[in-house]
Coordinates of C-alpha atoms (C1' of nucleotides) in Angstrom, one line a residue:
Chain A
M7 CA 126.8 113.7 124.6
V8 CA 126.1 111.1 127.3
E9 CA 129.8 110.9 127.9
R10 CA 130.4 114.6 128.5
A11 CA 130.3 116.4 131.8
G12 CA 129.4 119.8 130.5
P13 CA 127.5 121.1 127.5
A14 CA 128.8 120.3 124.0
T15 CA 129.0 123.1 121.5
S16 CA 127.7 122.8 118.0
E17 CA 131.4 123.3 117.0
D18 CA 132.4 120.2 119.0
L19 CA 129.6 118.1 117.7
S20 CA 130.2 119.1 114.1
K21 CA 133.8 118.1 114.3
M22 CA 132.8 114.7 115.7
M23 CA 130.4 114.1 112.9
A24 CA 132.6 115.7 110.2
T25 CA 130.0 118.3 109.3
N26 CA 129.1 121.9 110.0
P27 CA 128.0 123.7 113.2
V28 CA 125.0 125.1 111.5
V29 CA 123.9 121.7 110.3
I30 CA 124.1 120.5 113.9
R31 CA 122.0 123.4 115.1
R32 CA 119.4 122.7 112.4
I33 CA 119.1 119.1 113.5
M34 CA 119.2 119.9 117.2
A35 CA 116.5 122.5 116.8
G36 CA 114.0 119.7 116.2
L37 CA 115.2 117.8 119.3
R38 CA 115.0 120.9 121.4
R39 CA 111.4 121.6 120.4
Q40 CA 110.5 118.2 121.8
G41 CA 112.5 118.9 124.9
Y42 CA 115.1 116.1 124.4
V43 CA 118.0 118.5 124.6
R44 CA 118.5 122.0 126.0
S45 CA 120.7 124.8 124.6
E46 CA 122.5 127.5 126.4
K47 CA 124.0 130.6 124.8
G48 CA 127.2 132.4 125.8
H49 CA 130.3 131.3 127.6
G50 CA 130.3 127.7 128.6
G51 CA 127.1 127.2 126.7
G52 CA 126.2 124.5 124.2
W53 CA 123.9 121.5 124.1
T54 CA 123.0 119.2 127.0
L55 CA 120.7 116.2 127.3
A56 CA 117.3 116.9 128.8
C57 CA 115.6 113.6 128.7
D58 CA 115.5 110.1 130.2
L59 CA 117.5 108.0 127.7
S60 CA 115.5 105.0 128.5
K61 CA 112.3 106.8 127.6
V62 CA 113.2 108.2 124.3
T63 CA 113.3 106.0 121.2
L64 CA 114.6 106.4 117.7
R65 CA 111.0 106.8 116.7
D66 CA 110.6 109.8 118.9
I67 CA 113.7 111.3 117.2
Y68 CA 112.4 110.4 113.8
T69 CA 109.2 112.2 114.7
A70 CA 111.0 115.2 116.1
L71 CA 113.0 115.5 112.9
G72 CA 109.9 115.8 110.8
S73 CA 109.0 112.2 110.0
P74 CA 110.6 112.1 106.5
S75 CA 109.6 109.3 104.2
L76 CA 111.2 106.0 105.1
L77 CA 110.5 104.4 101.7
A78 CA 112.4 105.3 98.5
I79 CA 109.4 104.5 96.4
G80 CA 105.7 105.1 97.0
N81 CA 102.6 106.8 95.7
R82 CA 104.0 109.9 94.0
T83 CA 100.9 111.7 93.1
E84 CA 98.0 112.2 95.5
A85 CA 95.3 111.6 92.9
P86 CA 96.9 110.5 89.7
G87 CA 94.9 110.7 86.5
C88 CA 96.9 107.9 84.9
L89 CA 94.9 104.7 85.3
V90 CA 98.0 102.5 85.3
E91 CA 99.5 104.6 88.1
Q92 CA 96.2 104.2 90.0
A93 CA 96.3 100.5 89.5
V94 CA 99.8 100.1 90.7
N95 CA 99.2 102.4 93.7
A96 CA 96.2 100.4 94.7
A97 CA 98.1 97.1 94.4
L98 CA 101.0 98.3 96.6
Q99 CA 99.4 100.7 99.0
Q100 CA 99.0 98.1 101.7
A101 CA 102.5 96.8 101.3
F102 CA 104.0 100.3 101.6
H103 CA 102.0 100.8 104.7
D104 CA 103.0 97.5 106.2
A105 CA 106.7 98.0 105.5
E106 CA 106.6 101.5 107.0
E107 CA 104.8 100.2 110.1
R108 CA 107.4 97.5 110.5
L109 CA 110.2 100.0 110.5
L110 CA 108.4 102.5 112.8
A111 CA 107.6 99.7 115.2
R112 CA 111.3 98.8 115.4
L113 CA 112.3 102.4 115.8
G114 CA 109.9 102.6 118.7
E115 CA 111.7 99.6 120.4
V116 CA 115.1 101.1 120.4
T117 CA 115.7 103.5 123.2
L118 CA 118.7 105.8 123.4
S119 CA 119.9 103.9 126.6
I120 CA 120.0 100.7 124.6
L121 CA 122.1 102.4 122.0
S122 CA 124.3 104.0 124.6
A123 CA 125.0 100.6 126.3
D124 CA 125.8 99.1 122.9
V125 CA 128.2 101.8 122.1
H126 CA 129.9 101.2 125.4
S127 CA 130.3 97.5 124.8
R128 CA 131.7 98.3 121.3
L129 CA 134.2 100.7 123.0
V130 CA 135.4 97.9 125.2
V131 CA 135.8 95.6 122.2
R132 CA 137.7 98.2 120.2
G133 CA 139.9 98.8 123.3
R134 CA 140.7 95.1 123.5
S135 CA 141.6 94.8 119.8
E136 CA 143.8 97.8 120.0
A137 CA 145.5 96.3 123.0
M138 CA 146.1 93.1 121.0
E139 CA 147.6 95.1 118.2
D140 CA 149.9 96.7 120.7
D141 CA 150.9 93.2 121.9
V142 CA 151.7 92.2 118.4
H143 CA 153.9 95.2 117.9
V144 CA 155.7 94.5 121.1
T145 CA 156.2 90.8 120.5
Chain B
M30 CA 101.1 98.3 75.2
V31 CA 98.6 95.5 75.9
E32 CA 95.9 97.5 74.1
R33 CA 97.9 98.1 70.9
A34 CA 97.7 95.9 67.8
G35 CA 101.1 96.8 66.5
P36 CA 104.4 98.0 68.0
A37 CA 104.5 101.2 70.0
T38 CA 107.3 103.5 69.2
S39 CA 109.4 105.2 72.0
E40 CA 107.9 108.4 70.6
D41 CA 104.3 107.2 71.3
L42 CA 105.1 105.9 74.7
S43 CA 107.0 109.0 75.7
K44 CA 104.0 111.1 74.9
M45 CA 101.7 108.9 76.9
M46 CA 104.0 109.3 79.9
A47 CA 104.9 112.9 79.4
T48 CA 108.5 112.3 79.0
N49 CA 111.3 111.8 76.4
P50 CA 111.7 109.0 73.9
V51 CA 115.3 108.4 75.0
V52 CA 114.1 107.9 78.6
I53 CA 111.7 105.3 77.4
R54 CA 114.5 103.5 75.5
R55 CA 116.7 103.6 78.6
I56 CA 114.0 102.0 80.7
M57 CA 112.9 99.5 78.1
A58 CA 116.5 98.4 77.6
G59 CA 116.4 96.7 80.9
L60 CA 113.1 95.0 80.1
R61 CA 114.4 93.9 76.7
R62 CA 117.5 92.3 78.3
Q63 CA 115.2 90.1 80.3
G64 CA 113.1 89.3 77.3
Y65 CA 109.9 91.0 78.5
V66 CA 109.7 93.2 75.4
R67 CA 111.1 93.1 72.0
S68 CA 112.2 96.0 69.9
E69 CA 112.2 96.4 66.1
K70 CA 114.0 99.0 64.1
G71 CA 112.9 100.8 60.9
H72 CA 109.5 101.4 59.4
G73 CA 106.7 100.0 61.5
G74 CA 109.1 99.2 64.2
G75 CA 108.9 99.9 68.0
W76 CA 108.2 98.0 71.1
T77 CA 106.1 94.9 71.5
L78 CA 105.3 92.7 74.5
A79 CA 107.2 89.4 74.5
C80 CA 106.1 87.8 77.7
D81 CA 103.1 86.1 79.4
L82 CA 101.6 88.9 81.5
S83 CA 100.4 86.4 84.0
K84 CA 103.9 85.2 84.5
V85 CA 105.7 88.5 85.0
T86 CA 105.4 90.3 88.3
L87 CA 106.4 93.8 89.4
R88 CA 109.3 92.2 91.2
D89 CA 110.6 90.8 87.9
I90 CA 110.4 94.4 86.5
Y91 CA 112.1 95.8 89.6
T92 CA 114.9 93.3 89.2
A93 CA 115.2 94.0 85.5
L94 CA 115.5 97.7 86.2
G95 CA 118.5 97.1 88.5
S96 CA 116.9 96.5 91.9
P97 CA 117.3 100.1 93.2
S98 CA 117.0 100.6 97.0
L99 CA 113.5 100.4 98.2
L100 CA 114.2 102.2 101.5
A101 CA 114.9 105.8 101.9
I102 CA 117.2 105.2 104.9
G103 CA 119.5 102.4 105.7
N104 CA 123.1 101.5 106.5
R105 CA 125.0 104.2 104.7
T106 CA 128.5 102.9 105.2
E107 CA 129.6 99.4 104.7
A108 CA 132.0 99.3 107.7
P109 CA 131.6 102.5 109.7
G110 CA 134.2 103.5 112.1
C111 CA 131.8 105.5 114.2
L112 CA 130.6 103.4 117.1
V113 CA 127.3 105.1 117.3
E114 CA 126.6 104.4 113.7
Q115 CA 127.6 100.8 114.2
A116 CA 125.2 100.5 117.1
V117 CA 122.3 102.0 115.2
N118 CA 123.0 99.8 112.2
A119 CA 123.0 96.8 114.4
A120 CA 119.8 97.7 116.0
L121 CA 117.9 98.3 112.8
Q122 CA 119.5 95.9 110.3
Q123 CA 116.9 93.2 110.9
A124 CA 114.0 95.7 110.5
F125 CA 115.4 97.1 107.3
H126 CA 115.7 93.6 106.0
D127 CA 112.2 92.7 107.0
A128 CA 110.6 95.8 105.6
E129 CA 112.4 95.2 102.3
E130 CA 111.4 91.6 102.2
R131 CA 107.8 92.6 102.8
L132 CA 107.8 94.9 99.8
L133 CA 109.6 92.5 97.6
A134 CA 107.1 89.8 98.5
R135 CA 104.2 92.0 97.5
L136 CA 105.9 93.0 94.3
G137 CA 106.2 89.3 93.5
E138 CA 102.5 88.8 94.0
V139 CA 101.4 91.4 91.5
T140 CA 101.4 90.2 87.9
L141 CA 101.1 92.4 84.9
S142 CA 97.8 90.7 84.0
I143 CA 96.4 91.6 87.4
L144 CA 97.3 95.2 86.7
S145 CA 96.0 95.1 83.2
A146 CA 92.6 93.8 84.4
D147 CA 92.5 96.5 87.1
V148 CA 93.2 99.2 84.5
H149 CA 90.4 97.9 82.4
S150 CA 87.9 98.0 85.3
R151 CA 89.1 101.6 86.0
L152 CA 88.5 102.4 82.4
V153 CA 84.9 101.3 82.7
V154 CA 84.4 103.4 85.8
R155 CA 85.9 106.4 84.2
G156 CA 83.8 105.9 81.2
R157 CA 80.7 105.8 83.3
S158 CA 81.5 108.9 85.2
E159 CA 82.2 110.8 82.0
A160 CA 78.9 109.6 80.7
M161 CA 77.3 111.0 83.8
E162 CA 79.0 114.3 83.3
D163 CA 77.6 114.4 79.8
D164 CA 74.2 113.8 81.1
V165 CA 74.6 116.7 83.5
H166 CA 75.7 118.9 80.6
V167 CA 72.7 117.8 78.5
T168 CA 70.2 118.2 81.2
Chain C
dT19 C1' 132.5 145.6 126.9
dT20 C1' 134.4 141.8 124.9
dT21 C1' 134.0 137.0 123.9
dC22 C1' 131.5 133.1 123.0
dA23 C1' 127.5 130.4 121.8
dT24 C1' 123.0 129.7 119.7
dG25 C1' 119.1 131.0 116.0
dT26 C1' 118.1 131.7 111.5
dA27 C1' 117.8 133.5 106.9
dA28 C1' 120.0 133.5 102.7
dC29 C1' 123.0 131.7 99.7
dC30 C1' 126.2 128.2 97.6
dT31 C1' 127.5 123.5 96.1
dA32 C1' 127.5 118.7 95.0
dT33 C1' 124.8 114.8 93.7
dG34 C1' 121.6 112.1 91.3
dA35 C1' 117.5 111.7 88.4
dT36 C1' 115.6 113.1 84.4
dG37 C1' 115.6 115.4 80.0
dT38 C1' 117.9 116.6 75.5
dT39 C1' 121.0 116.5 71.6
dA40 C1' 123.6 114.1 68.4
dC41 C1' 124.8 110.6 65.7
dA42 C1' 125.5 105.5 64.6
dT43 C1' 123.0 101.3 63.3
dG44 C1' 119.7 98.7 61.2
dT45 C1' 114.9 98.1 58.5
dT46 C1' 111.3 99.1 55.7
dT47 C1' 109.4 101.4 51.6
dG48 C1' 109.2 103.4 47.1
Chain D
dC6 C1' 119.6 102.1 46.0
dA7 C1' 118.0 106.1 48.5
dA8 C1' 114.9 108.2 51.7
dA9 C1' 112.3 107.8 55.8
dC10 C1' 112.0 105.6 60.3
dA11 C1' 113.1 103.7 64.6
dT12 C1' 116.1 101.9 68.0
dG13 C1' 120.9 102.2 70.7
dT14 C1' 123.9 104.9 73.2
dA15 C1' 127.1 108.4 74.5
dA16 C1' 127.5 112.9 75.9
dC17 C1' 125.8 116.8 77.7
dA18 C1' 122.1 119.9 80.0
dT19 C1' 118.7 120.8 83.5
dC20 C1' 116.3 120.4 87.8
dA21 C1' 115.4 119.2 92.5
dT22 C1' 117.2 118.5 96.8
dA23 C1' 120.2 117.5 100.7
dG24 C1' 123.9 119.4 102.8
dG25 C1' 127.3 123.0 103.5
dT26 C1' 128.6 128.0 104.1
dT27 C1' 128.3 132.8 105.2
dA28 C1' 126.4 136.5 107.6
dC29 C1' 124.4 138.6 111.1
dA30 C1' 121.1 139.0 115.1
dT31 C1' 120.3 137.6 120.0
dG32 C1' 121.6 136.6 124.4
dA33 C1' 124.9 135.0 128.3
dA34 C1' 129.2 134.8 130.8
dA35 C1' 133.8 136.6 131.9

DNA sequence: TTTCATGTAACCTATGATGTTACATGTTTG
DNA sequence: CAAACATGTAACATCATAGGTTACATGAAA
């Protein structure tokens, strides 16, 4: 979206990400609630950025999207009756917490502007390698 | 299983864990391959421990069970074409690795004997609180 | 007033984890 | 040896959930 002059429709975005417009709207709804994007209806409408990319981190987005669990395993039951389960939970609770913290901390370090810059540099690289392929074809 | 004198059948274990005997066998198969348990067929058969509980850690079990992913998120595609995906992966790769390492390290610290001891102490606590409840009922 | 776009509920579908059935293999007991 | 038991495993069924789809209401621009 950074690259675009005007608003991007859910239709456009869904094509880019090989998914469905409604899925895009569902996801963007969370970002809109936090004010990271704006949406306009009608002709020429669509989604536009509404935040300072250097101020918004992946963690903000993670939060806006409902903070789903980062770990594949973890304490399943809130207050398990099974003593073995209790023992395992007690033994690993701290580690789960630490691992999650580590991930969240990193998410908080990565701003959208950093990502944008990285995407740009990757674009350049891709451009160069495509040019090289052309050379090969020509030569 | 530590508590039992003889072998425990998949039937017994499945009842304890509120699941199905076949599910138990599926899981135990992994542990048997690593030599942590033994299985005997026929009358009086079932599962018995075959390892030193102080030598086997949760990490060993995790490995025996096929090292499933510990993180709920992560690099989905091996070599994504999408530049944004590449950029995000690059930014988070280290953090994913660190978080996973932290979990694995902790799993490696927790031996089955530690868990067993903890379960025992919880048994005592539960016993006491039940005794107290009895008192209440009596008084 | 028509066209376009979001907003959202309701439903459909694909996937993976778990549960179940069925049957083969081997072991003990009478 | 035959009957009862228990594992080993394949094949199938069920359930939960993430994602996809349809349908329609709301609102804005041409």
